[in-house]
Amino acid sequence: MSKIVDKTLRIGLLKCDTFIPEVRNKFGDIDVQFRNLLNQNTINANVDLNVFEIASENRFPDKKDITSNHYNGFIITGSRSSVNDDNEWTNTLKDYIRFFSNNNIKTVGICFGHQAIATALGGEVTMNDKGWMVSDHSFKIKDSLQSNNNYSKIHKSLSPKDDSTINIICSNKQIVSKIPQGFEIIGGSDICPNHSMIKDNQFLSFQGHPEYTPNLIKTIIQTRRGLIPDDVIEDGIKRADNSKIDQSTYANTILNFFLNKDV
């Protein structure tokens, strides 16, 4: 049975990479993963996803469309690139993030996008001295958010069953080591203390990939043998086989964020 749609959101997807053919031919590209994720929402929302190939084509949205409320907000995707790279599209992306900040444009960052928001607004991203994070990982949502009038709803949204631990699939070796001024940490873990952050119901970001499925991450990490140590890959496959990720929780949280509801 199809769900009854009572709201439609237009979201710009700033696509920062393209899957290699071995992954893309089996699962579709990055934008397909985000469509699949957001379609798992249970809040009766329909998503019109406008894709911008910012890495491969240096194609960004028109700033006039942004300020005219053409979009409910933007999602910045993951990437194999580093946010510390000095190239045209990454520098332009950071300029856009500052533009979003100055014009109160809602923005969600995923993995590379999380790190791009941090570096564009005064934070820092460094190599994780604890090594690669791959596959299913859990992070603890800060209990103090429950008593924070500004952010108590994000705690409830990410932990609808009153469980302060939530799982997400990861694929990264760099982490946000310093968050920008004015941001609040949502949660983290020993291996990634600044896993997720929020600011003023305008920025929301995660180090992990809520759009990734267990089968997808198993394929991705196996294509990276030689880059990721074999023992980390084997552990990642086991983690994926026992994954506890709940994509509908992330879909609801992200879309409610864009709708100014419950976060």
Coordinates of C-alpha atoms in Angstrom, one line a residue:
M1 CA 0.0 0.0 0.0
S2 CA 1.4 3.4 -0.9
K3 CA 1.5 6.1 1.7
I4 CA -0.7 9.1 1.7
V5 CA 1.5 12.1 1.0
D6 CA 0.5 15.3 2.8
K7 CA 3.7 17.4 2.2
T8 CA 6.4 17.7 -0.5
L9 CA 9.9 19.0 0.1
R10 CA 12.3 20.3 -2.5
I11 CA 15.8 19.5 -1.4
G12 CA 19.0 20.2 -3.2
L13 CA 21.6 17.4 -3.1
L14 CA 25.2 18.7 -3.4
K15 CA 26.8 15.5 -4.8
C16 CA 30.4 15.4 -3.9
D17 CA 31.5 12.1 -5.5
T18 CA 30.4 9.3 -7.8
F19 CA 30.5 5.6 -6.9
I20 CA 33.0 3.5 -8.9
P21 CA 31.3 1.3 -11.6
E22 CA 31.5 -1.9 -9.5
V23 CA 29.4 -0.3 -6.9
R24 CA 27.2 2.0 -9.1
N25 CA 26.2 -0.8 -11.4
K26 CA 24.9 -2.9 -8.5
F27 CA 23.3 -0.3 -6.2
G28 CA 23.0 2.9 -8.3
D29 CA 24.9 6.1 -7.6
I30 CA 25.0 8.3 -4.4
D31 CA 21.8 10.2 -5.3
V32 CA 19.9 6.9 -5.5
Q33 CA 20.9 6.0 -1.9
F34 CA 19.6 9.3 -0.7
R35 CA 16.3 8.9 -2.5
N36 CA 15.9 5.4 -1.1
L37 CA 16.7 6.7 2.4
L38 CA 14.3 9.7 2.4
N39 CA 11.6 7.5 0.9
Q40 CA 11.7 5.4 4.1
N41 CA 10.2 8.3 6.1
T42 CA 7.0 7.5 8.0
I43 CA 5.8 11.1 8.3
N44 CA 4.0 11.1 4.9
A45 CA 6.5 13.3 3.2
N46 CA 7.4 13.3 -0.5
V47 CA 10.8 14.5 -1.6
D48 CA 11.7 16.3 -4.8
L49 CA 15.5 15.8 -4.9
N50 CA 17.4 18.1 -7.2
V51 CA 20.9 16.8 -7.8
F52 CA 23.9 19.1 -8.3
E53 CA 27.1 17.4 -9.6
I54 CA 29.4 19.8 -7.7
A55 CA 32.5 17.5 -7.8
S56 CA 32.5 16.1 -11.3
E57 CA 30.9 19.2 -13.1
N58 CA 31.5 22.0 -10.6
R59 CA 27.7 22.7 -10.9
F60 CA 26.2 24.5 -8.0
P61 CA 22.6 25.8 -7.4
D62 CA 21.8 29.4 -8.4
K63 CA 22.0 31.6 -5.3
K64 CA 18.9 33.5 -6.4
D65 CA 16.9 30.3 -6.2
I66 CA 18.3 29.6 -2.8
T67 CA 17.4 33.0 -1.3
S68 CA 13.9 32.9 -2.9
N69 CA 12.9 29.9 -0.8
H70 CA 13.0 27.6 -3.9
Y71 CA 14.4 24.9 -1.7
N72 CA 13.5 23.6 1.8
G73 CA 17.2 23.0 2.3
F74 CA 20.3 21.2 1.1
I75 CA 22.1 17.9 1.8
I76 CA 25.9 17.7 1.3
T77 CA 27.0 14.1 0.5
G78 CA 30.0 12.1 1.3
S79 CA 33.1 11.9 -0.8
R80 CA 36.4 10.1 -1.2
S81 CA 38.1 13.5 -1.3
S82 CA 39.3 15.3 1.8
V83 CA 37.8 18.6 2.9
N84 CA 41.4 19.8 3.4
D85 CA 42.1 19.5 -0.3
D86 CA 42.8 22.8 -2.0
N87 CA 40.8 22.6 -5.2
E88 CA 38.1 24.6 -7.0
W89 CA 35.0 22.7 -6.1
T90 CA 35.8 22.1 -2.4
N91 CA 36.6 25.8 -2.0
T92 CA 33.4 26.8 -3.8
L93 CA 31.5 24.4 -1.5
K94 CA 32.9 26.0 1.6
D95 CA 31.9 29.4 0.2
Y96 CA 28.3 28.1 -0.3
I97 CA 28.2 26.8 3.2
R98 CA 29.1 30.2 4.5
F99 CA 26.4 31.6 2.2
F100 CA 24.0 29.2 3.7
S101 CA 25.0 30.3 7.2
N102 CA 24.6 34.0 6.4
N103 CA 21.2 33.5 4.8
N104 CA 19.8 31.0 7.3
I105 CA 19.5 28.1 4.8
K106 CA 18.9 24.7 6.3
T107 CA 21.8 22.3 5.6
V108 CA 22.4 18.7 6.4
G109 CA 26.0 17.3 6.1
I110 CA 26.8 13.6 5.7
C111 CA 30.4 12.3 6.3
F112 CA 32.4 14.6 4.0
G113 CA 29.5 17.1 4.2
H114 CA 29.7 17.0 8.0
Q115 CA 33.4 17.8 7.8
A116 CA 32.9 20.5 5.1
I117 CA 30.5 22.3 7.3
A118 CA 33.0 22.1 10.2
T119 CA 35.9 23.5 8.2
A120 CA 33.9 26.1 6.4
L121 CA 32.7 27.6 9.6
G122 CA 35.9 27.6 11.7
G123 CA 36.2 24.0 12.9
E124 CA 39.0 21.5 12.1
V125 CA 39.2 18.1 10.4
T126 CA 42.2 15.8 11.0
M127 CA 43.2 12.2 10.6
N128 CA 41.7 9.8 13.2
D129 CA 44.6 8.4 15.2
K130 CA 42.4 5.4 15.9
G131 CA 42.3 4.5 12.3
W132 CA 39.5 3.7 9.9
M133 CA 35.8 3.6 10.8
V134 CA 34.0 1.3 8.5
S135 CA 30.6 -0.4 8.6
D136 CA 28.1 -0.4 11.4
H137 CA 29.1 1.8 14.5
S138 CA 27.1 3.0 17.4
F139 CA 27.2 6.4 19.0
K140 CA 25.8 7.7 22.2
I141 CA 23.4 10.7 22.1
K142 CA 24.3 13.2 24.8
D143 CA 21.9 12.9 27.7
S144 CA 22.3 16.6 28.4
L145 CA 20.4 17.4 25.2
Q146 CA 17.2 16.2 26.9
S147 CA 17.3 19.2 29.2
N148 CA 18.4 21.7 26.5
N149 CA 15.3 23.6 25.4
N150 CA 16.9 24.2 22.0
Y151 CA 17.9 20.7 21.2
S152 CA 15.8 18.3 23.3
K153 CA 13.7 17.4 20.3
I154 CA 16.7 16.1 18.3
H155 CA 17.4 13.7 21.2
K156 CA 13.8 12.5 21.0
S157 CA 13.8 12.3 17.2
L158 CA 17.0 10.1 17.1
S159 CA 16.0 8.0 20.0
P160 CA 12.2 7.4 19.6
K161 CA 12.5 4.3 21.7
D162 CA 14.2 6.2 24.5
D163 CA 17.5 4.5 23.8
S164 CA 20.4 6.9 23.8
T165 CA 22.5 4.7 21.6
I166 CA 22.0 4.7 17.8
N167 CA 23.7 2.9 15.0
I168 CA 24.9 4.2 11.7
I169 CA 27.2 2.9 8.9
C170 CA 30.5 4.7 8.5
S171 CA 33.3 4.9 6.0
N172 CA 36.0 7.4 7.0
K173 CA 39.5 7.9 8.3
Q174 CA 39.3 11.6 9.0
I175 CA 37.1 13.2 11.7
V176 CA 36.0 16.6 13.0
S177 CA 38.5 17.2 15.7
K178 CA 37.2 20.7 16.5
I179 CA 33.6 21.9 16.0
P180 CA 32.8 25.4 14.9
Q181 CA 31.7 28.0 17.5
G182 CA 28.0 27.9 18.2
F183 CA 27.5 24.2 17.4
E184 CA 26.3 21.6 19.8
I185 CA 27.5 18.0 19.7
I186 CA 24.6 15.6 19.4
G187 CA 26.6 12.5 20.2
G188 CA 29.8 10.5 19.7
S189 CA 31.9 7.5 20.6
D190 CA 35.4 6.7 21.8
I191 CA 36.6 6.4 18.2
C192 CA 34.7 9.5 17.0
P193 CA 33.8 12.0 19.8
N194 CA 32.3 14.6 17.5
H195 CA 30.2 12.2 15.4
S196 CA 27.2 14.5 14.9
M197 CA 26.4 18.2 15.5
I198 CA 23.6 20.8 15.2
K199 CA 23.3 24.5 15.3
D200 CA 20.2 26.6 15.7
N201 CA 17.9 24.3 13.7
Q202 CA 20.0 25.5 10.7
F203 CA 22.8 22.9 10.4
L204 CA 22.6 19.2 11.2
S205 CA 25.4 16.8 10.3
F206 CA 26.6 13.2 10.9
Q207 CA 30.0 11.6 10.4
G208 CA 28.3 8.4 9.4
H209 CA 26.2 7.5 6.3
P210 CA 22.5 7.0 7.1
E211 CA 21.9 6.4 3.4
Y212 CA 24.2 3.4 3.3
T213 CA 22.8 -0.2 3.7
P214 CA 24.7 -3.1 5.1
N215 CA 25.0 -4.8 1.6
L216 CA 26.3 -1.5 0.1
I217 CA 29.0 -1.0 2.7
K218 CA 30.2 -4.6 2.3
T219 CA 30.7 -4.0 -1.4
I220 CA 32.4 -0.6 -0.9
I221 CA 34.9 -1.8 1.6
Q222 CA 35.8 -4.9 -0.4
T223 CA 36.7 -2.7 -3.3
R224 CA 39.1 -0.8 -1.1
R225 CA 41.4 -3.7 -0.2
G226 CA 45.0 -2.4 -0.1
L227 CA 43.7 1.0 1.2
I228 CA 41.8 -0.4 4.2
P229 CA 43.6 -3.1 6.2
D230 CA 42.3 -6.6 5.7
D231 CA 41.4 -7.1 9.4
V232 CA 39.4 -3.9 9.4
I233 CA 37.5 -5.0 6.3
E234 CA 36.7 -8.4 7.7
D235 CA 35.5 -6.8 11.0
G236 CA 33.4 -4.4 8.9
I237 CA 31.8 -7.3 7.0
K238 CA 30.8 -8.9 10.3
R239 CA 29.5 -5.6 11.6
A240 CA 27.4 -5.1 8.5
D241 CA 25.9 -8.6 8.8
N242 CA 24.7 -7.7 12.3
S243 CA 23.8 -4.1 11.5
K244 CA 21.2 -2.3 13.7
I245 CA 20.8 0.8 11.6
D246 CA 17.2 2.1 11.4
Q247 CA 17.1 4.2 8.3
S248 CA 13.5 5.4 8.9
T249 CA 14.6 7.2 12.1
Y250 CA 17.3 9.1 10.1
A251 CA 14.8 9.8 7.3
N252 CA 12.3 11.2 9.7
T253 CA 14.9 13.3 11.6
I254 CA 16.3 14.8 8.5
L255 CA 12.9 15.7 6.9
N256 CA 11.5 17.0 10.2
F257 CA 14.6 19.2 10.4
F258 CA 13.8 20.6 7.0
L259 CA 10.1 21.0 8.1
N260 CA 11.0 22.7 11.4
K261 CA 9.2 19.9 13.2
D262 CA 10.4 17.8 16.2
V263 CA 14.1 18.8 16.0

